[in-house]
Amino acid sequence: MTTDVHGRDLRYFVAVAEELHFTRAAEKLYVSQPALSKQIRALERQLGAPLFDRDRHGVRLTPVGTALLPHARAVLAAWTEADEAVRRARAAEEATLVVGMSTSPGRGGLLPAIRSRFTEAHPEIRLKLRQVGWEDPTAGLADGTSDVAFVWLPLADAGRYRWVVVATEPRLIALPESHPLAGRERVRFAELLDEPFLALPATTPDLRDHWLALDARDGRPLVIGGEIASTDETYEALVDGLGICLVAAGNAPLLTRGGVVVRPVDGVSPSRFALAWRADDTRRLVQDYARAAAARTLP
């Protein structure tokens, strides 16, 4: 089948066609003359026709060789362009650091500060921010679509990752304005144990349990009022009275748009917001971004 001709065969053919001399073509290709001759004969057998006339007067293209030459040159030129395109694409990819997030890390100027510190050391690197749904608590780290990511702890399969905590924030309780406890200045978590709670997707069990504060329930049965997978879904569920939920202090402004209030809650531990990366990713860019994040940790 002629469709199985390799680029090397075409390069060898073009070199001989341009030199019309096997020895000079072999020198040009940095191969031995016998190896070149053997390859050309194999190509001729594959095509089912001679490409060169060889006699004591020299080497000449046959009509088949003459017909093949412009197409061989075009194929080699196209491959050169393709190879260059791949090289450019790889260079661009290597010069980009993808930062995943499921929650905006803009709290307290955190993200601009990290970006500034990182780009000062790596002005040639493009930072690409990537928003990831709440169904993936690793914000793209697990499937490799993010190089680093801002995540909430705890992380499932924690041994696969390394992280630096960039913010420790109290967990507040978000309530509909009509809720009987909405008028309180503070709420005890013990008062909320019989309330229906909004839960993260079941695909994020560790984080789901954290935001349901299972560790603070003393075994009290949990009531799930609905499942939420985005800020908008959370807000709508709160307004509709489907349940209440814990929220990090830095995210509270995302929910208090009218019809929802947040209150300090006693009896639950703070939340931890972290910059994470894969444990086996030792690239300098990843480590430098982590160092920039560690240098800009919020209290």
PDB file of C-alpha atoms in Angstrom:
ATOM      1  CA  MET A   1       0.000   0.000   0.000  1.00  0.00           C
ATOM      2  CA  THR A   2       1.496   3.338  -1.029  1.00  0.00           C
ATOM      3  CA  THR A   3      -0.316   5.007   1.864  1.00  0.00           C
ATOM      4  CA  ASP A   4       2.316   3.583   4.213  1.00  0.00           C
ATOM      5  CA  VAL A   5       5.187   5.678   2.809  1.00  0.00           C
ATOM      6  CA  HIS A   6       7.117   7.363   5.617  1.00  0.00           C
ATOM      7  CA  GLY A   7       8.446  10.897   5.746  1.00  0.00           C
ATOM      8  CA  ARG A   8      11.978   9.524   5.852  1.00  0.00           C
ATOM      9  CA  ASP A   9      11.399   7.772   2.505  1.00  0.00           C
ATOM     10  CA  LEU A  10      10.270  11.041   0.947  1.00  0.00           C
ATOM     11  CA  ARG A  11      13.252  12.943   2.367  1.00  0.00           C
ATOM     12  CA  TYR A  12      15.629  10.361   0.924  1.00  0.00           C
ATOM     13  CA  PHE A  13      13.878  10.475  -2.440  1.00  0.00           C
ATOM     14  CA  VAL A  14      13.932  14.283  -2.629  1.00  0.00           C
ATOM     15  CA  ALA A  15      17.624  14.416  -1.687  1.00  0.00           C
ATOM     16  CA  VAL A  16      18.563  12.015  -4.504  1.00  0.00           C
ATOM     17  CA  ALA A  17      16.252  13.825  -6.938  1.00  0.00           C
ATOM     18  CA  GLU A  18      17.918  17.151  -6.166  1.00  0.00           C
ATOM     19  CA  GLU A  19      21.490  15.863  -6.233  1.00  0.00           C
ATOM     20  CA  LEU A  20      21.016  13.219  -8.955  1.00  0.00           C
ATOM     21  CA  HIS A  21      23.909  11.511  -7.255  1.00  0.00           C
ATOM     22  CA  PHE A  22      23.562   8.845  -4.548  1.00  0.00           C
ATOM     23  CA  THR A  23      26.867   9.524  -2.828  1.00  0.00           C
ATOM     24  CA  ARG A  24      26.310  13.291  -2.540  1.00  0.00           C
ATOM     25  CA  ALA A  25      22.728  12.712  -1.386  1.00  0.00           C
ATOM     26  CA  ALA A  26      23.939  10.263   1.265  1.00  0.00           C
ATOM     27  CA  GLU A  27      26.455  12.824   2.531  1.00  0.00           C
ATOM     28  CA  LYS A  28      23.726  15.464   2.645  1.00  0.00           C
ATOM     29  CA  LEU A  29      21.509  13.127   4.687  1.00  0.00           C
ATOM     30  CA  TYR A  30      24.357  11.882   6.926  1.00  0.00           C
ATOM     31  CA  VAL A  31      23.668   8.254   5.994  1.00  0.00           C
ATOM     32  CA  SER A  32      25.750   5.680   4.157  1.00  0.00           C
ATOM     33  CA  GLN A  33      25.352   5.355   0.398  1.00  0.00           C
ATOM     34  CA  PRO A  34      24.401   1.634   0.576  1.00  0.00           C
ATOM     35  CA  ALA A  35      21.719   2.403   3.190  1.00  0.00           C
ATOM     36  CA  LEU A  36      20.308   5.173   0.992  1.00  0.00           C
ATOM     37  CA  SER A  37      20.260   2.969  -2.089  1.00  0.00           C
ATOM     38  CA  LYS A  38      18.527   0.201  -0.143  1.00  0.00           C
ATOM     39  CA  GLN A  39      15.860   2.644   1.097  1.00  0.00           C
ATOM     40  CA  ILE A  40      15.195   4.003  -2.398  1.00  0.00           C
ATOM     41  CA  ARG A  41      14.841   0.476  -3.807  1.00  0.00           C
ATOM     42  CA  ALA A  42      12.379  -0.345  -1.013  1.00  0.00           C
ATOM     43  CA  LEU A  43      10.351   2.774  -1.877  1.00  0.00           C
ATOM     44  CA  GLU A  44      10.329   1.837  -5.550  1.00  0.00           C
ATOM     45  CA  ARG A  45       9.043  -1.629  -4.697  1.00  0.00           C
ATOM     46  CA  GLN A  46       6.372  -0.112  -2.526  1.00  0.00           C
ATOM     47  CA  LEU A  47       5.260   2.258  -5.296  1.00  0.00           C
ATOM     48  CA  GLY A  48       5.518  -0.455  -7.936  1.00  0.00           C
ATOM     49  CA  ALA A  49       7.639   1.627 -10.296  1.00  0.00           C
ATOM     50  CA  PRO A  50      11.259   2.834 -10.612  1.00  0.00           C
ATOM     51  CA  LEU A  51      11.931   6.418  -9.547  1.00  0.00           C
ATOM     52  CA  PHE A  52      15.408   6.735 -11.026  1.00  0.00           C
ATOM     53  CA  ASP A  53      17.256   5.476 -14.092  1.00  0.00           C
ATOM     54  CA  ARG A  54      20.757   4.475 -13.077  1.00  0.00           C
ATOM     55  CA  ASP A  55      23.498   3.785 -15.564  1.00  0.00           C
ATOM     56  CA  ARG A  56      27.183   4.555 -16.097  1.00  0.00           C
ATOM     57  CA  HIS A  57      26.255   8.047 -17.278  1.00  0.00           C
ATOM     58  CA  GLY A  58      24.593   8.967 -13.978  1.00  0.00           C
ATOM     59  CA  VAL A  59      21.203   9.157 -12.269  1.00  0.00           C
ATOM     60  CA  ARG A  60      18.034  10.527 -13.852  1.00  0.00           C
ATOM     61  CA  LEU A  61      14.440  10.802 -12.690  1.00  0.00           C
ATOM     62  CA  THR A  62      11.967   8.506 -14.383  1.00  0.00           C
ATOM     63  CA  PRO A  63       8.538   9.862 -15.392  1.00  0.00           C
ATOM     64  CA  VAL A  64       7.143   8.385 -12.164  1.00  0.00           C
ATOM     65  CA  GLY A  65       9.897  10.067 -10.145  1.00  0.00           C
ATOM     66  CA  THR A  66       9.255  13.368 -11.923  1.00  0.00           C
ATOM     67  CA  ALA A  67       5.529  13.082 -11.097  1.00  0.00           C
ATOM     68  CA  LEU A  68       6.240  12.294  -7.451  1.00  0.00           C
ATOM     69  CA  LEU A  69       8.818  15.025  -6.767  1.00  0.00           C
ATOM     70  CA  PRO A  70       6.551  18.128  -6.372  1.00  0.00           C
ATOM     71  CA  HIS A  71       4.134  16.198  -4.162  1.00  0.00           C
ATOM     72  CA  ALA A  72       6.938  14.822  -1.999  1.00  0.00           C
ATOM     73  CA  ARG A  73       8.272  18.341  -1.548  1.00  0.00           C
ATOM     74  CA  ALA A  74       4.782  19.592  -0.629  1.00  0.00           C
ATOM     75  CA  VAL A  75       4.317  16.818   1.947  1.00  0.00           C
ATOM     76  CA  LEU A  76       7.701  17.536   3.554  1.00  0.00           C
ATOM     77  CA  ALA A  77       6.989  21.282   3.611  1.00  0.00           C
ATOM     78  CA  ALA A  78       3.591  20.676   5.217  1.00  0.00           C
ATOM     79  CA  TRP A  79       5.157  18.429   7.835  1.00  0.00           C
ATOM     80  CA  THR A  80       7.786  21.079   8.609  1.00  0.00           C
ATOM     81  CA  GLU A  81       4.986  23.587   9.178  1.00  0.00           C
ATOM     82  CA  ALA A  82       3.087  21.078  11.335  1.00  0.00           C
ATOM     83  CA  ASP A  83       6.193  20.364  13.402  1.00  0.00           C
ATOM     84  CA  GLU A  84       6.710  24.086  13.961  1.00  0.00           C
ATOM     85  CA  ALA A  85       3.066  24.529  14.934  1.00  0.00           C
ATOM     86  CA  VAL A  86       3.393  21.735  17.499  1.00  0.00           C
ATOM     87  CA  ARG A  87       6.597  23.286  18.831  1.00  0.00           C
ATOM     88  CA  ARG A  88       4.897  26.664  19.253  1.00  0.00           C
ATOM     89  CA  ALA A  89       1.865  25.075  20.916  1.00  0.00           C
ATOM     90  CA  ARG A  90       4.051  23.153  23.351  1.00  0.00           C
ATOM     91  CA  ALA A  91       6.068  26.280  24.145  1.00  0.00           C
ATOM     92  CA  ALA A  92       2.861  28.222  24.806  1.00  0.00           C
ATOM     93  CA  GLU A  93       1.543  25.421  26.998  1.00  0.00           C
ATOM     94  CA  GLU A  94       4.757  25.254  28.978  1.00  0.00           C
ATOM     95  CA  ALA A  95       4.647  29.037  29.404  1.00  0.00           C
ATOM     96  CA  THR A  96       1.155  28.913  30.924  1.00  0.00           C
ATOM     97  CA  LEU A  97       0.239  28.048  34.494  1.00  0.00           C
ATOM     98  CA  VAL A  98      -3.415  27.056  34.901  1.00  0.00           C
ATOM     99  CA  VAL A  99      -4.885  28.142  38.241  1.00  0.00           C
ATOM    100  CA  GLY A 100      -8.090  26.319  39.133  1.00  0.00           C
ATOM    101  CA  MET A 101     -10.711  27.597  41.548  1.00  0.00           C
ATOM    102  CA  SER A 102     -14.235  26.770  42.599  1.00  0.00           C
ATOM    103  CA  THR A 103     -14.431  29.779  44.919  1.00  0.00           C
ATOM    104  CA  SER A 104     -13.000  33.175  44.102  1.00  0.00           C
ATOM    105  CA  PRO A 105      -9.685  33.665  45.926  1.00  0.00           C
ATOM    106  CA  GLY A 106      -9.981  37.444  45.641  1.00  0.00           C
ATOM    107  CA  ARG A 107     -10.589  37.823  49.377  1.00  0.00           C
ATOM    108  CA  GLY A 108      -8.426  40.534  50.919  1.00  0.00           C
ATOM    109  CA  GLY A 109      -6.504  41.097  47.684  1.00  0.00           C
ATOM    110  CA  LEU A 110      -5.087  37.583  47.966  1.00  0.00           C
ATOM    111  CA  LEU A 111      -5.068  36.670  44.276  1.00  0.00           C
ATOM    112  CA  PRO A 112      -3.572  39.941  42.972  1.00  0.00           C
ATOM    113  CA  ALA A 113      -0.876  39.780  45.628  1.00  0.00           C
ATOM    114  CA  ILE A 114       0.099  36.220  44.678  1.00  0.00           C
ATOM    115  CA  ARG A 115       0.009  37.083  40.975  1.00  0.00           C
ATOM    116  CA  SER A 116       2.208  40.120  41.519  1.00  0.00           C
ATOM    117  CA  ARG A 117       4.804  38.191  43.496  1.00  0.00           C
ATOM    118  CA  PHE A 118       4.829  35.311  40.999  1.00  0.00           C
ATOM    119  CA  THR A 119       4.983  37.398  37.815  1.00  0.00           C
ATOM    120  CA  GLU A 120       7.791  39.484  39.276  1.00  0.00           C
ATOM    121  CA  ALA A 121       9.896  36.318  39.197  1.00  0.00           C
ATOM    122  CA  HIS A 122       8.348  34.924  35.996  1.00  0.00           C
ATOM    123  CA  PRO A 123       7.225  37.788  33.742  1.00  0.00           C
ATOM    124  CA  GLU A 124       7.212  35.460  30.708  1.00  0.00           C
ATOM    125  CA  ILE A 125       4.608  33.102  32.184  1.00  0.00           C
ATOM    126  CA  ARG A 126       0.891  33.551  31.464  1.00  0.00           C
ATOM    127  CA  LEU A 127      -1.480  32.756  34.323  1.00  0.00           C
ATOM    128  CA  LYS A 128      -4.771  31.249  33.169  1.00  0.00           C
ATOM    129  CA  LEU A 129      -7.612  31.270  35.703  1.00  0.00           C
ATOM    130  CA  ARG A 130     -10.039  28.360  35.383  1.00  0.00           C
ATOM    131  CA  GLN A 131     -13.413  28.191  37.112  1.00  0.00           C
ATOM    132  CA  VAL A 132     -14.380  24.653  38.167  1.00  0.00           C
ATOM    133  CA  GLY A 133     -17.761  23.447  39.442  1.00  0.00           C
ATOM    134  CA  TRP A 134     -18.305  22.364  43.024  1.00  0.00           C
ATOM    135  CA  GLU A 135     -18.597  18.744  41.870  1.00  0.00           C
ATOM    136  CA  ASP A 136     -14.777  18.662  41.739  1.00  0.00           C
ATOM    137  CA  PRO A 137     -13.374  19.643  45.148  1.00  0.00           C
ATOM    138  CA  THR A 138      -9.822  19.612  43.699  1.00  0.00           C
ATOM    139  CA  ALA A 139     -10.703  22.346  41.173  1.00  0.00           C
ATOM    140  CA  GLY A 140      -9.044  20.482  38.318  1.00  0.00           C
ATOM    141  CA  LEU A 141      -6.053  18.971  40.103  1.00  0.00           C
ATOM    142  CA  ALA A 142      -7.425  15.418  40.062  1.00  0.00           C
ATOM    143  CA  ASP A 143      -7.813  15.221  36.288  1.00  0.00           C
ATOM    144  CA  GLY A 144      -4.761  17.349  35.504  1.00  0.00           C
ATOM    145  CA  THR A 145      -6.643  20.257  33.937  1.00  0.00           C
ATOM    146  CA  SER A 146      -5.269  22.648  36.574  1.00  0.00           C
ATOM    147  CA  ASP A 147      -1.624  23.006  37.588  1.00  0.00           C
ATOM    148  CA  VAL A 148      -2.404  24.588  40.952  1.00  0.00           C
ATOM    149  CA  ALA A 149      -5.779  25.281  42.530  1.00  0.00           C
ATOM    150  CA  PHE A 150      -7.466  27.208  45.308  1.00  0.00           C
ATOM    151  CA  VAL A 151      -9.456  24.655  47.291  1.00  0.00           C
ATOM    152  CA  TRP A 152     -11.227  24.173  50.589  1.00  0.00           C
ATOM    153  CA  LEU A 153      -9.826  21.650  53.022  1.00  0.00           C
ATOM    154  CA  PRO A 154     -10.199  18.798  53.686  1.00  0.00           C
ATOM    155  CA  LEU A 155      -9.228  17.249  50.360  1.00  0.00           C
ATOM    156  CA  ALA A 156     -10.209  13.688  49.559  1.00  0.00           C
ATOM    157  CA  ASP A 157      -7.279  11.368  48.773  1.00  0.00           C
ATOM    158  CA  ALA A 158      -5.091  13.907  50.552  1.00  0.00           C
ATOM    159  CA  GLY A 159      -1.881  11.934  49.966  1.00  0.00           C
ATOM    160  CA  ARG A 160      -1.986  12.879  46.287  1.00  0.00           C
ATOM    161  CA  TYR A 161      -1.654  16.594  47.059  1.00  0.00           C
ATOM    162  CA  ARG A 162       0.404  19.210  48.826  1.00  0.00           C
ATOM    163  CA  TRP A 163      -0.987  22.560  49.933  1.00  0.00           C
ATOM    164  CA  VAL A 164      -0.411  25.750  51.825  1.00  0.00           C
ATOM    165  CA  VAL A 165      -3.275  27.314  53.778  1.00  0.00           C
ATOM    166  CA  VAL A 166      -3.755  30.857  52.523  1.00  0.00           C
ATOM    167  CA  ALA A 167      -6.741  31.875  54.655  1.00  0.00           C
ATOM    168  CA  THR A 168      -8.391  30.662  57.852  1.00  0.00           C
ATOM    169  CA  GLU A 169     -11.930  31.994  58.146  1.00  0.00           C
ATOM    170  CA  PRO A 170     -14.754  31.442  60.638  1.00  0.00           C
ATOM    171  CA  ARG A 171     -17.758  29.531  59.368  1.00  0.00           C
ATOM    172  CA  LEU A 172     -20.946  31.584  59.521  1.00  0.00           C
ATOM    173  CA  ILE A 173     -24.504  30.398  59.212  1.00  0.00           C
ATOM    174  CA  ALA A 174     -26.587  31.610  56.246  1.00  0.00           C
ATOM    175  CA  LEU A 175     -30.325  31.869  56.888  1.00  0.00           C
ATOM    176  CA  PRO A 176     -33.391  33.180  55.068  1.00  0.00           C
ATOM    177  CA  GLU A 177     -34.403  36.580  56.425  1.00  0.00           C
ATOM    178  CA  SER A 178     -37.663  35.005  57.562  1.00  0.00           C
ATOM    179  CA  HIS A 179     -35.940  32.405  59.738  1.00  0.00           C
ATOM    180  CA  PRO A 180     -36.717  32.698  63.493  1.00  0.00           C
ATOM    181  CA  LEU A 181     -32.977  32.918  64.285  1.00  0.00           C
ATOM    182  CA  ALA A 182     -32.231  35.554  61.635  1.00  0.00           C
ATOM    183  CA  GLY A 183     -32.662  38.373  64.142  1.00  0.00           C
ATOM    184  CA  ARG A 184     -29.980  37.031  66.495  1.00  0.00           C
ATOM    185  CA  GLU A 185     -26.536  38.588  66.643  1.00  0.00           C
ATOM    186  CA  ARG A 186     -24.963  35.149  67.196  1.00  0.00           C
ATOM    187  CA  VAL A 187     -26.267  31.601  66.959  1.00  0.00           C
ATOM    188  CA  ARG A 188     -25.143  28.451  68.746  1.00  0.00           C
ATOM    189  CA  PHE A 189     -24.679  25.493  66.431  1.00  0.00           C
ATOM    190  CA  ALA A 190     -26.535  23.337  68.975  1.00  0.00           C
ATOM    191  CA  GLU A 191     -29.656  25.359  68.130  1.00  0.00           C
ATOM    192  CA  LEU A 192     -29.400  24.315  64.480  1.00  0.00           C
ATOM    193  CA  LEU A 193     -29.114  20.547  64.798  1.00  0.00           C
ATOM    194  CA  ASP A 194     -32.747  19.865  63.809  1.00  0.00           C
ATOM    195  CA  GLU A 195     -32.709  22.332  60.919  1.00  0.00           C
ATOM    196  CA  PRO A 196     -32.595  21.121  57.293  1.00  0.00           C
ATOM    197  CA  PHE A 197     -29.153  21.852  55.837  1.00  0.00           C
ATOM    198  CA  LEU A 198     -28.094  22.444  52.250  1.00  0.00           C
ATOM    199  CA  ALA A 199     -25.431  19.930  51.217  1.00  0.00           C
ATOM    200  CA  LEU A 200     -22.680  19.896  48.627  1.00  0.00           C
ATOM    201  CA  PRO A 201     -22.818  17.200  45.900  1.00  0.00           C
ATOM    202  CA  ALA A 202     -22.291  13.624  47.079  1.00  0.00           C
ATOM    203  CA  THR A 203     -19.225  13.472  44.792  1.00  0.00           C
ATOM    204  CA  THR A 204     -17.390  15.567  47.397  1.00  0.00           C
ATOM    205  CA  PRO A 205     -17.973  13.527  50.592  1.00  0.00           C
ATOM    206  CA  ASP A 206     -15.139  14.925  52.727  1.00  0.00           C
ATOM    207  CA  LEU A 207     -15.973  18.538  51.931  1.00  0.00           C
ATOM    208  CA  ARG A 208     -19.709  17.862  52.148  1.00  0.00           C
ATOM    209  CA  ASP A 209     -19.291  16.505  55.678  1.00  0.00           C
ATOM    210  CA  HIS A 210     -17.147  19.506  56.638  1.00  0.00           C
ATOM    211  CA  TRP A 211     -19.729  22.071  55.544  1.00  0.00           C
ATOM    212  CA  LEU A 212     -22.457  20.070  57.270  1.00  0.00           C
ATOM    213  CA  ALA A 213     -20.275  20.160  60.422  1.00  0.00           C
ATOM    214  CA  LEU A 214     -20.803  16.466  61.140  1.00  0.00           C
ATOM    215  CA  ASP A 215     -17.997  16.610  63.693  1.00  0.00           C
ATOM    216  CA  ALA A 216     -20.026  19.067  65.796  1.00  0.00           C
ATOM    217  CA  ARG A 217     -23.319  17.126  65.827  1.00  0.00           C
ATOM    218  CA  ASP A 218     -22.528  14.554  68.537  1.00  0.00           C
ATOM    219  CA  GLY A 219     -24.214  11.888  66.453  1.00  0.00           C
ATOM    220  CA  ARG A 220     -27.447  13.848  66.021  1.00  0.00           C
ATOM    221  CA  PRO A 221     -29.260  12.742  62.824  1.00  0.00           C
ATOM    222  CA  LEU A 222     -28.775  15.048  59.864  1.00  0.00           C
ATOM    223  CA  VAL A 223     -31.620  16.560  57.855  1.00  0.00           C
ATOM    224  CA  ILE A 224     -30.769  17.436  54.210  1.00  0.00           C
ATOM    225  CA  GLY A 225     -33.041  20.076  52.737  1.00  0.00           C
ATOM    226  CA  GLY A 226     -31.423  20.188  49.306  1.00  0.00           C
ATOM    227  CA  GLU A 227     -28.210  19.779  47.331  1.00  0.00           C
ATOM    228  CA  ILE A 228     -26.244  22.756  46.027  1.00  0.00           C
ATOM    229  CA  ALA A 229     -23.496  22.956  43.413  1.00  0.00           C
ATOM    230  CA  SER A 230     -22.982  26.700  42.923  1.00  0.00           C
ATOM    231  CA  THR A 231     -23.344  30.054  44.649  1.00  0.00           C
ATOM    232  CA  ASP A 232     -26.502  30.848  42.691  1.00  0.00           C
ATOM    233  CA  GLU A 233     -28.075  27.509  43.610  1.00  0.00           C
ATOM    234  CA  THR A 234     -27.216  28.156  47.253  1.00  0.00           C
ATOM    235  CA  TYR A 235     -28.778  31.593  47.230  1.00  0.00           C
ATOM    236  CA  GLU A 236     -31.970  30.368  45.556  1.00  0.00           C
ATOM    237  CA  ALA A 237     -32.290  27.428  47.963  1.00  0.00           C
ATOM    238  CA  LEU A 238     -31.884  29.756  50.940  1.00  0.00           C
ATOM    239  CA  VAL A 239     -34.461  32.236  49.640  1.00  0.00           C
ATOM    240  CA  ASP A 240     -36.881  29.381  48.901  1.00  0.00           C
ATOM    241  CA  GLY A 241     -36.505  28.154  52.489  1.00  0.00           C
ATOM    242  CA  LEU A 242     -35.170  24.723  51.548  1.00  0.00           C
ATOM    243  CA  GLY A 243     -32.571  24.863  54.286  1.00  0.00           C
ATOM    244  CA  ILE A 244     -29.685  26.723  55.863  1.00  0.00           C
ATOM    245  CA  CYS A 245     -25.950  26.318  55.364  1.00  0.00           C
ATOM    246  CA  LEU A 246     -22.555  27.134  56.741  1.00  0.00           C
ATOM    247  CA  VAL A 247     -20.484  29.554  54.691  1.00  0.00           C
ATOM    248  CA  ALA A 248     -16.931  30.866  54.971  1.00  0.00           C
ATOM    249  CA  ALA A 249     -16.765  34.480  56.133  1.00  0.00           C
ATOM    250  CA  GLY A 250     -15.004  35.487  52.909  1.00  0.00           C
ATOM    251  CA  ASN A 251     -17.868  34.095  50.826  1.00  0.00           C
ATOM    252  CA  ALA A 252     -20.676  35.655  52.847  1.00  0.00           C
ATOM    253  CA  PRO A 253     -21.007  38.708  50.520  1.00  0.00           C
ATOM    254  CA  LEU A 254     -21.814  36.322  47.652  1.00  0.00           C
ATOM    255  CA  LEU A 255     -25.026  35.242  49.407  1.00  0.00           C
ATOM    256  CA  THR A 256     -26.272  38.369  51.150  1.00  0.00           C
ATOM    257  CA  ARG A 257     -28.003  39.853  48.121  1.00  0.00           C
ATOM    258  CA  GLY A 258     -31.381  40.357  49.751  1.00  0.00           C
ATOM    259  CA  GLY A 259     -33.534  37.785  51.465  1.00  0.00           C
ATOM    260  CA  VAL A 260     -30.532  36.105  53.104  1.00  0.00           C
ATOM    261  CA  VAL A 261     -28.584  36.967  56.252  1.00  0.00           C
ATOM    262  CA  VAL A 262     -25.426  35.493  57.746  1.00  0.00           C
ATOM    263  CA  ARG A 263     -24.666  35.291  61.430  1.00  0.00           C
ATOM    264  CA  PRO A 264     -21.661  34.178  63.495  1.00  0.00           C
ATOM    265  CA  VAL A 265     -22.121  30.664  64.792  1.00  0.00           C
ATOM    266  CA  ASP A 266     -20.549  29.236  67.934  1.00  0.00           C
ATOM    267  CA  GLY A 267     -19.519  25.611  68.232  1.00  0.00           C
ATOM    268  CA  VAL A 268     -17.921  24.942  64.850  1.00  0.00           C
ATOM    269  CA  SER A 269     -14.281  25.113  63.806  1.00  0.00           C
ATOM    270  CA  PRO A 270     -12.974  27.626  61.237  1.00  0.00           C
ATOM    271  CA  SER A 271     -12.684  26.846  57.537  1.00  0.00           C
ATOM    272  CA  ARG A 272      -9.331  26.594  55.752  1.00  0.00           C
ATOM    273  CA  PHE A 273      -8.752  27.890  52.232  1.00  0.00           C
ATOM    274  CA  ALA A 274      -5.626  26.542  50.549  1.00  0.00           C
ATOM    275  CA  LEU A 275      -3.494  26.686  47.428  1.00  0.00           C
ATOM    276  CA  ALA A 276      -2.907  23.055  46.431  1.00  0.00           C
ATOM    277  CA  TRP A 277      -0.906  21.151  43.815  1.00  0.00           C
ATOM    278  CA  ARG A 278      -0.239  17.516  42.942  1.00  0.00           C
ATOM    279  CA  ALA A 279       2.389  15.908  45.178  1.00  0.00           C
ATOM    280  CA  ASP A 280       4.297  14.484  42.210  1.00  0.00           C
ATOM    281  CA  ASP A 281       4.415  17.811  40.349  1.00  0.00           C
ATOM    282  CA  THR A 282       7.850  19.208  41.139  1.00  0.00           C
ATOM    283  CA  ARG A 283       7.994  21.760  38.324  1.00  0.00           C
ATOM    284  CA  ARG A 284       9.669  25.001  39.298  1.00  0.00           C
ATOM    285  CA  LEU A 285       6.691  27.123  38.190  1.00  0.00           C
ATOM    286  CA  VAL A 286       4.329  25.193  40.451  1.00  0.00           C
ATOM    287  CA  GLN A 287       6.685  25.408  43.419  1.00  0.00           C
ATOM    288  CA  ASP A 288       7.286  29.129  42.864  1.00  0.00           C
ATOM    289  CA  TYR A 289       3.550  29.837  42.713  1.00  0.00           C
ATOM    290  CA  ALA A 290       3.123  27.898  45.962  1.00  0.00           C
ATOM    291  CA  ARG A 291       5.884  29.970  47.563  1.00  0.00           C
ATOM    292  CA  ALA A 292       4.182  33.163  46.371  1.00  0.00           C
ATOM    293  CA  ALA A 293       0.948  31.963  47.960  1.00  0.00           C
ATOM    294  CA  ALA A 294       2.693  31.051  51.217  1.00  0.00           C
ATOM    295  CA  ALA A 295       4.191  34.532  51.368  1.00  0.00           C
ATOM    296  CA  ARG A 296       0.714  36.086  51.109  1.00  0.00           C
ATOM    297  CA  THR A 297      -1.143  33.971  53.660  1.00  0.00           C
ATOM    298  CA  LEU A 298      -4.071  35.684  55.376  1.00  0.00           C
ATOM    299  CA  PRO A 299      -4.713  35.247  59.118  1.00  0.00           C
TER     300      PRO A 299
END
